[in-house]
mmCIF file of C-alpha atoms and ligand atoms in Angstrom:
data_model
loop_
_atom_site.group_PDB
_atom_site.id
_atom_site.type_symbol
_atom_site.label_atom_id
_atom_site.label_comp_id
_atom_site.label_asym_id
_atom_site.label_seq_id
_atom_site.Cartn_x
_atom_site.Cartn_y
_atom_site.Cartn_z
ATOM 1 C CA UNK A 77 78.919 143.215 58.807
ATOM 2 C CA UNK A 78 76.375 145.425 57.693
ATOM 3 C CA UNK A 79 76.450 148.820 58.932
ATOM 4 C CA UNK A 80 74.781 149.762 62.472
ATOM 5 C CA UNK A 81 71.631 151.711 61.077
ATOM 6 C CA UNK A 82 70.197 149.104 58.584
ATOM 7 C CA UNK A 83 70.627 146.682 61.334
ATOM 8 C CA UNK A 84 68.778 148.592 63.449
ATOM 9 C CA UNK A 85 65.814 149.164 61.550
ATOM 10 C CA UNK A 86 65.861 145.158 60.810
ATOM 11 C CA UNK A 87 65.744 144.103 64.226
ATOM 12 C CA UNK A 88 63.437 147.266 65.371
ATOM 13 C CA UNK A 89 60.906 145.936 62.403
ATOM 14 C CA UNK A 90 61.250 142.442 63.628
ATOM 15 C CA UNK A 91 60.241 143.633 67.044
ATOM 16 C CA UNK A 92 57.089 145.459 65.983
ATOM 17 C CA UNK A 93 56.110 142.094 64.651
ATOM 18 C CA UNK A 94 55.815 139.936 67.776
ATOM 19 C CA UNK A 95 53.695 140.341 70.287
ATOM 20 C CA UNK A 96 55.546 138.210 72.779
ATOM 21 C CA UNK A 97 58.683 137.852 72.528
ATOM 22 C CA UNK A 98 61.271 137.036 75.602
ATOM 23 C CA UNK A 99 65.043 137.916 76.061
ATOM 24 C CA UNK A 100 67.548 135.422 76.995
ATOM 25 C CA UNK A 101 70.491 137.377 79.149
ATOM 26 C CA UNK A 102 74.014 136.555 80.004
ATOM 27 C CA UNK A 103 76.601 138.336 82.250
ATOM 28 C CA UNK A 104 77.131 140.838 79.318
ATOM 29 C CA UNK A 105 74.556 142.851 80.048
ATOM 30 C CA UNK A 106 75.596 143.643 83.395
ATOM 31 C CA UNK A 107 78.844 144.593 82.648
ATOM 32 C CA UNK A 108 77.511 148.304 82.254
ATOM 33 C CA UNK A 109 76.107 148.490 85.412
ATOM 34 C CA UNK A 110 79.667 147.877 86.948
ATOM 35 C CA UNK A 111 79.758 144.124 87.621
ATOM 36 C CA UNK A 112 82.362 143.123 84.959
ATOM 37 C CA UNK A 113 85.852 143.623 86.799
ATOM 38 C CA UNK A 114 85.367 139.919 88.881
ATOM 39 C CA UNK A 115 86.410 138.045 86.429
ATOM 40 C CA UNK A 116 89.313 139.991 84.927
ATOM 41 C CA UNK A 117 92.712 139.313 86.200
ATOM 42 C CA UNK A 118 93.041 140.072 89.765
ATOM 43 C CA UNK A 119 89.657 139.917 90.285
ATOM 44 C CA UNK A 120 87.423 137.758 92.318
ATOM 45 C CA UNK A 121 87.337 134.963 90.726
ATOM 46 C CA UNK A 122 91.025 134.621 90.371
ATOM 47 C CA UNK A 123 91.484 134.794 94.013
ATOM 48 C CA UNK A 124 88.856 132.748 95.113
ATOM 49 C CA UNK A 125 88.896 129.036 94.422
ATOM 50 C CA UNK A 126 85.296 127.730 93.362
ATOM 51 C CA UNK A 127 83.435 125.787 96.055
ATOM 52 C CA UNK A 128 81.297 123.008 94.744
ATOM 53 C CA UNK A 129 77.822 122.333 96.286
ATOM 54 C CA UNK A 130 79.318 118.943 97.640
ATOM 55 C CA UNK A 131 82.053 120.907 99.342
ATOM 56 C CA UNK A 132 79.760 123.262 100.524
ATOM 57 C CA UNK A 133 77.556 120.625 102.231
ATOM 58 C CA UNK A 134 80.408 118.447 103.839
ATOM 59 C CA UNK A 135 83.536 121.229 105.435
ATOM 60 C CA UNK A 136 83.045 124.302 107.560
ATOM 61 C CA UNK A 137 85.736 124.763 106.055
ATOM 62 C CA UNK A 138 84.869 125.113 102.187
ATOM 63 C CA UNK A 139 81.801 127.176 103.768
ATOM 64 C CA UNK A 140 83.965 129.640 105.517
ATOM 65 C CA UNK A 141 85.871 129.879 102.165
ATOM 66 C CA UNK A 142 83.066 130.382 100.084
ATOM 67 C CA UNK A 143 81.216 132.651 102.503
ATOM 68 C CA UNK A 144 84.759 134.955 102.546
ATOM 69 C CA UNK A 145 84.241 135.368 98.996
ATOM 70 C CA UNK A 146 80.430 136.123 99.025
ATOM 71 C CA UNK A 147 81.095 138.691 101.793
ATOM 72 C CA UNK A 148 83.077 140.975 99.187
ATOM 73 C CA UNK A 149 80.504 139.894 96.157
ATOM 74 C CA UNK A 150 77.162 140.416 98.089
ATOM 75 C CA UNK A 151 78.197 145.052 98.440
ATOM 76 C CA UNK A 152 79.614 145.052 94.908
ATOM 77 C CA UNK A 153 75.759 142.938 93.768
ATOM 78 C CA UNK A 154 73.986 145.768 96.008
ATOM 79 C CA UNK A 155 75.662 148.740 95.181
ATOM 80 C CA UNK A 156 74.938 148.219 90.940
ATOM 81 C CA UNK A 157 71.646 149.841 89.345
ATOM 82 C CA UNK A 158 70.077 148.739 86.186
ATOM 83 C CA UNK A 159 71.429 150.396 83.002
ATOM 84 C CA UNK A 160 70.291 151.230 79.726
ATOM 85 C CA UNK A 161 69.853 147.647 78.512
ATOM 86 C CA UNK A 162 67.503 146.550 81.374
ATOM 87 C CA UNK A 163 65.720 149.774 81.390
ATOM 88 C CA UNK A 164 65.024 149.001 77.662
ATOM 89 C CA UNK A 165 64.175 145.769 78.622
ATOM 90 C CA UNK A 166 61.327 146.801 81.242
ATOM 91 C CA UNK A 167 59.892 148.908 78.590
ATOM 92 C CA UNK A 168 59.665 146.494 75.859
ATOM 93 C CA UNK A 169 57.465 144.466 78.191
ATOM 94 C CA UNK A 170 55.515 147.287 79.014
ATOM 95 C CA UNK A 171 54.523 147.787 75.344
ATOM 96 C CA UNK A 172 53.752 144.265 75.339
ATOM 97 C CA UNK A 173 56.664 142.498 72.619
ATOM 98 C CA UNK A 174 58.396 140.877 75.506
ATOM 99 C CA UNK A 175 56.496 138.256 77.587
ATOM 100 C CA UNK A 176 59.504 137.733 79.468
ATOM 101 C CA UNK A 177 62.813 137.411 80.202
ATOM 102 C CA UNK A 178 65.481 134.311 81.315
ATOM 103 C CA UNK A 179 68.285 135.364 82.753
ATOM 104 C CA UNK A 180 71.506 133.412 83.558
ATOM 105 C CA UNK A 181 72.740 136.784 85.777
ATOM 106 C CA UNK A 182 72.136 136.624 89.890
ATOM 107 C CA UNK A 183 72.156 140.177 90.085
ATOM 108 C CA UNK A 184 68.208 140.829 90.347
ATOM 109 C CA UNK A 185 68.980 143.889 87.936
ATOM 110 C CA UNK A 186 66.056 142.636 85.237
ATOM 111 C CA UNK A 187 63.087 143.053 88.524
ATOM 112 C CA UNK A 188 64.747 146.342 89.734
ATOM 113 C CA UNK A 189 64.558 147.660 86.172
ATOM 114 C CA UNK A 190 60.872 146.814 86.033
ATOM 115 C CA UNK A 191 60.368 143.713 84.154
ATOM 116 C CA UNK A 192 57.488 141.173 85.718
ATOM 117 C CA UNK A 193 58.459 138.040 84.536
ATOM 118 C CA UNK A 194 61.911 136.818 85.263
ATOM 119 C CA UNK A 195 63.095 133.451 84.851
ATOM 120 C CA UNK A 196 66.292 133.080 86.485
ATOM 121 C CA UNK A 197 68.102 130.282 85.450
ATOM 122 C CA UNK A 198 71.234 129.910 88.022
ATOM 123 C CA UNK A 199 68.516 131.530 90.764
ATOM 124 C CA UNK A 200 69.534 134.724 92.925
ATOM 125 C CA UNK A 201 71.742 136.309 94.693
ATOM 126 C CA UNK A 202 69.226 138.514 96.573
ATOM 127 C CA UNK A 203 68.235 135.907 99.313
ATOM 128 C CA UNK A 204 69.699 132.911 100.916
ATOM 129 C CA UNK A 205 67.616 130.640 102.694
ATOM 130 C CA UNK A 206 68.075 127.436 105.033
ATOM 131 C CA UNK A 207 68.476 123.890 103.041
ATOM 132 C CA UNK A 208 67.225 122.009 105.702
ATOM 133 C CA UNK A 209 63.471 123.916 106.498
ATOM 134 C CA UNK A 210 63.623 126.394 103.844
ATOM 135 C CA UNK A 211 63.396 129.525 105.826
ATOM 136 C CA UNK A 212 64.586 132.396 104.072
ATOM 137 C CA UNK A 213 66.178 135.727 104.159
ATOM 138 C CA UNK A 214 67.155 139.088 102.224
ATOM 139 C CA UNK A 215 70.675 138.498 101.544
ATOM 140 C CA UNK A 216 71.476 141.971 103.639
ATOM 141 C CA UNK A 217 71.014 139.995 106.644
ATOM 142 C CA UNK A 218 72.725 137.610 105.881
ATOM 143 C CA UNK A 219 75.804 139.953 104.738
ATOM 144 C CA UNK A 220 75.592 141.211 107.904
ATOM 145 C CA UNK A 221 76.411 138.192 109.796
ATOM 146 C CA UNK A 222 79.081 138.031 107.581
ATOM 147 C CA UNK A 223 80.388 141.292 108.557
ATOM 148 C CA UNK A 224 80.779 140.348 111.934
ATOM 149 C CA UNK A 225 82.731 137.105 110.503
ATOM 150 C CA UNK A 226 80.178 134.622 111.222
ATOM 151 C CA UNK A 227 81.446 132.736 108.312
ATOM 152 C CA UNK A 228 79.090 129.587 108.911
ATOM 153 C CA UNK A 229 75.966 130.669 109.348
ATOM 154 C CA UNK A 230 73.056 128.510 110.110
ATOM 155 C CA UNK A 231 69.671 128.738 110.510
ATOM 156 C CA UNK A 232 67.965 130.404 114.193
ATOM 157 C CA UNK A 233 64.822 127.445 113.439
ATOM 158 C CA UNK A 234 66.342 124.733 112.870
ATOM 159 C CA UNK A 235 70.320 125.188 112.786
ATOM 160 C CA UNK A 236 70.594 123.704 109.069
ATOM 161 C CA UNK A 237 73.388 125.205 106.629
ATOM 162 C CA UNK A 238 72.305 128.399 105.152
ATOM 163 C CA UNK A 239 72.962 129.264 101.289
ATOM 164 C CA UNK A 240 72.702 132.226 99.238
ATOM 165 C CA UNK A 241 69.391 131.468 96.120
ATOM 166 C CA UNK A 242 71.779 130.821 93.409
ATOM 167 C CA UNK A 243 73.183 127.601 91.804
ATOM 168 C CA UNK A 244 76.223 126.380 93.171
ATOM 169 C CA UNK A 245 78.765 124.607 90.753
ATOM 170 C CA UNK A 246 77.325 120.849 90.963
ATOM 171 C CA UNK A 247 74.029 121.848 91.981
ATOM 172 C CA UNK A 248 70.937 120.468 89.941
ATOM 173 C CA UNK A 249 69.388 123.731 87.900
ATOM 174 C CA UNK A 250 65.919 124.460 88.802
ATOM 175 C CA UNK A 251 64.069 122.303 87.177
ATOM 176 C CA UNK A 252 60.843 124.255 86.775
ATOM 177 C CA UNK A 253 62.850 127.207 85.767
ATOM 178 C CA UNK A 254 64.297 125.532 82.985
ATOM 179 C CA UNK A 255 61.067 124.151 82.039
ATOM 180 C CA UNK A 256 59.489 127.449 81.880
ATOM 181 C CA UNK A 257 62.368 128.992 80.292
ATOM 182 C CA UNK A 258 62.092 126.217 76.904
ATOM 183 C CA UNK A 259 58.460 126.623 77.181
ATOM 184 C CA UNK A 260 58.355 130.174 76.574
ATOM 185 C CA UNK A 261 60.894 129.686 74.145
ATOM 186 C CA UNK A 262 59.206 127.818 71.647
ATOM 187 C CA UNK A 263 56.044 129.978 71.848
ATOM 188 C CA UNK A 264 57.651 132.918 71.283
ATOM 189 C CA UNK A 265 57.995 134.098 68.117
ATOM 190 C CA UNK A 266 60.962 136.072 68.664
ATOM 191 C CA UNK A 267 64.219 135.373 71.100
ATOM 192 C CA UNK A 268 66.078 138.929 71.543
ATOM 193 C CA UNK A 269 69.862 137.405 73.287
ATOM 194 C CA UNK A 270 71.669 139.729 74.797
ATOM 195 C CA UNK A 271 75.534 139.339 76.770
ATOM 196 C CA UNK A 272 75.874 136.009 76.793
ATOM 197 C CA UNK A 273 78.565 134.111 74.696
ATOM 198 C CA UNK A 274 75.964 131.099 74.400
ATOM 199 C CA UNK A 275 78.472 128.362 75.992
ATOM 200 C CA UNK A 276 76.994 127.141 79.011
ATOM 201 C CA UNK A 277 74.541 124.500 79.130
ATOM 202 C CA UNK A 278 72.207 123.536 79.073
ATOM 203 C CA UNK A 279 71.115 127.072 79.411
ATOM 204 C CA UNK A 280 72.718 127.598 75.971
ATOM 205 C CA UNK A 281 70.689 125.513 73.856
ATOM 206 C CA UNK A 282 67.253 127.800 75.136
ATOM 207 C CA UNK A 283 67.726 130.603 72.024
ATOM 208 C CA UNK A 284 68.301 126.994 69.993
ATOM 209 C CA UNK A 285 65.168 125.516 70.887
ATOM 210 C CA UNK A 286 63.373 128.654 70.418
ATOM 211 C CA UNK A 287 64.767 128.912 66.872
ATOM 212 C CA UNK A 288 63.263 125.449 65.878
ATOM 213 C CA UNK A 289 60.391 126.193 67.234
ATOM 214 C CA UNK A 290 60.423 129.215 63.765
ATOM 215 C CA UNK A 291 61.316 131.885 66.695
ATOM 216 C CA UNK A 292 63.849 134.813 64.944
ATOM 217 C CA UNK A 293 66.676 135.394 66.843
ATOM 218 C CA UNK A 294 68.292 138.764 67.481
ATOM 219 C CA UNK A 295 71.585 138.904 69.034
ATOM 220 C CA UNK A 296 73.586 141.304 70.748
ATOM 221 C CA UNK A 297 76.966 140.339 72.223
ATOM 222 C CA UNK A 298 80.498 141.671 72.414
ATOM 223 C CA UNK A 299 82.119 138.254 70.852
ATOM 224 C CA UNK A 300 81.040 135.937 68.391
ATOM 225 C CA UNK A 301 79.145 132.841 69.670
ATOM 226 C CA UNK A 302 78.596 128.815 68.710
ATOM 227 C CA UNK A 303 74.983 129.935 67.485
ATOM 228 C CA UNK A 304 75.595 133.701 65.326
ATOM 229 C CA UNK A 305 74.655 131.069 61.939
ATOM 230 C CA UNK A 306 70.710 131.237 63.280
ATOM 231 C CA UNK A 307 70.309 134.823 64.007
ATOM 232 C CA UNK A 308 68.832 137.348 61.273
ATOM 233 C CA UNK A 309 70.340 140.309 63.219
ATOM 234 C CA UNK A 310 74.048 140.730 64.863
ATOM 235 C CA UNK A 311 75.144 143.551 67.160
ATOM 236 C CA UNK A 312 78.580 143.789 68.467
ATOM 237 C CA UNK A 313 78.092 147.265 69.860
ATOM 238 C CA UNK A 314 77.478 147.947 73.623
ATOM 239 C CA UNK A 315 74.116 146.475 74.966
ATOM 240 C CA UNK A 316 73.221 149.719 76.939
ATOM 241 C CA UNK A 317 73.389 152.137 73.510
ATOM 242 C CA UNK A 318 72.253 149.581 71.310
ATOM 243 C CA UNK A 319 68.996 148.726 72.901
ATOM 244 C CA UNK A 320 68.152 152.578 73.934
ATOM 245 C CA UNK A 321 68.242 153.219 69.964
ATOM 246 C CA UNK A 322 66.535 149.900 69.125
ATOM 247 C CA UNK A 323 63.398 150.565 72.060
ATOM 248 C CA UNK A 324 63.185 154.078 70.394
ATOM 249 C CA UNK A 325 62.751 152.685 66.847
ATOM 250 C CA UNK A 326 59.944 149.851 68.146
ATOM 251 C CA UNK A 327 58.431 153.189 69.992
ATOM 252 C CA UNK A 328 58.187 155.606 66.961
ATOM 253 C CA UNK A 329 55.130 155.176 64.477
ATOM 254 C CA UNK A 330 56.642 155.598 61.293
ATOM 255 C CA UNK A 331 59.535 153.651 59.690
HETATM 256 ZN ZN1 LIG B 592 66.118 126.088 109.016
#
């Protein structure tokens, strides 16, 4: 690979180019701001057996189990702050090259940094809100509830199952998400990927579309991924220090 500099400069040039361009974002870029440890060993993941949506709807019992895990996810989600990478992010749209950015990450951390227009793909973690009349709630109320182990909660209008804003394993995605998400990708000149190893779909195929569409692609991502072939710049370096240096470069007037 070509050293870290020249790449740099490529992908800062390519940058200066577009005037709106969108990132695509995967768990990797949270991993800085401290939410990378649930899926090693031991972690949360491990311990927790995945509830599916059908589950969900049918047992108390796959609800209390699900709700037991949320109850340790939901302080470790509150307690992380932005980092480098979506602080850089929030400025890039502020100098107008990013029009957006779709996320695959429930964390919220892309609005806290600053950034407008947020696509999330697999929804939010932030809220919950009742299936049956769609009343909703910050997911700090909710947490509390939790805290004093009601571990079924349902709605005070209309008694219906409540569920935190995200997409449950064999839930539909959000259809108009996704829609907006490979609309903006084909208009946008330039896809800038970062922390996401590209391999779930259909999610996945959004920095693809946007390539056929004549979109460059810059990527930045600890491991290699199914779609490196297509993009004119690699990074394998960290997402936080990488995309300070790059916003810096885009920023200066000379080079
Ligand atoms: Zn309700």
């Amino acid at each position: 690979m070509e050293r870290f500099e020249p790449r740099l400069r490529r992908a800062a040039e390519m940058l200066k180019q577009v005037r709106s361009g969108i990132a695509f974002t995967g768990a990797g870029i949270s991993t800085e701001s401290g939410l990378a440890d649930f899926r090693s060993p031991g972690g949360l993941w491990e311990r927790y057996r995945i509830v599916t949506y059908r589950e969900f709807l049918a047992s108390a019992e796959a609800r209390a189990e699900y709700w037991q895990m949320r109850r340790e996810l939901i302080p470790a989600l509150l307690k992380a702050a932005p980092n480098a990478a979506h602080r850089a992010l929030a400025e890039l749209e502020t100098k107008g090259r990013l029009a957006a950015v779709i996320t695959q990450n429930i964390d919220g951390l892309h609005q806290l940094a600053g950034n407008t227009r947020v696509i999330e793909l697999h929804g939010t973690n932030r809220s919950a809100s009742c299936l049956s009349c769609g009343r909703s709630w910050p997911i700090e109320d909710i947490q509390q509830r939790l805290e004093a182990d009601d571990l079924d909660p349902h709605c005070e209008s209309c008694n219906g199952l409540i569920k935190p804003d995200t997409v449950s394993f064999g839930q539909a995605m959000p259809e108009q998400a996704m829609a907006e998400a490979f609309a903006l990708a084909e208009q946008s000149g330039l896809l800038l990927m970062i922390g996401s190893s590209l391999e779930v779909q259909p999610a996945a195929s959004i920095p693809a579309a946007a390539h056929q569409a004549g979109a460059r692609l810059i990527f930045i991502n600890r491991t290699a991924t199914p779609l490196d072939s297509i993009a004119e710049v690699i990074f394998r370096e960290a997402a936080g220090k990488t995309m300070e240096l790059l916003t810096k470069l885009v920023s200066s007037p000379c080079q």
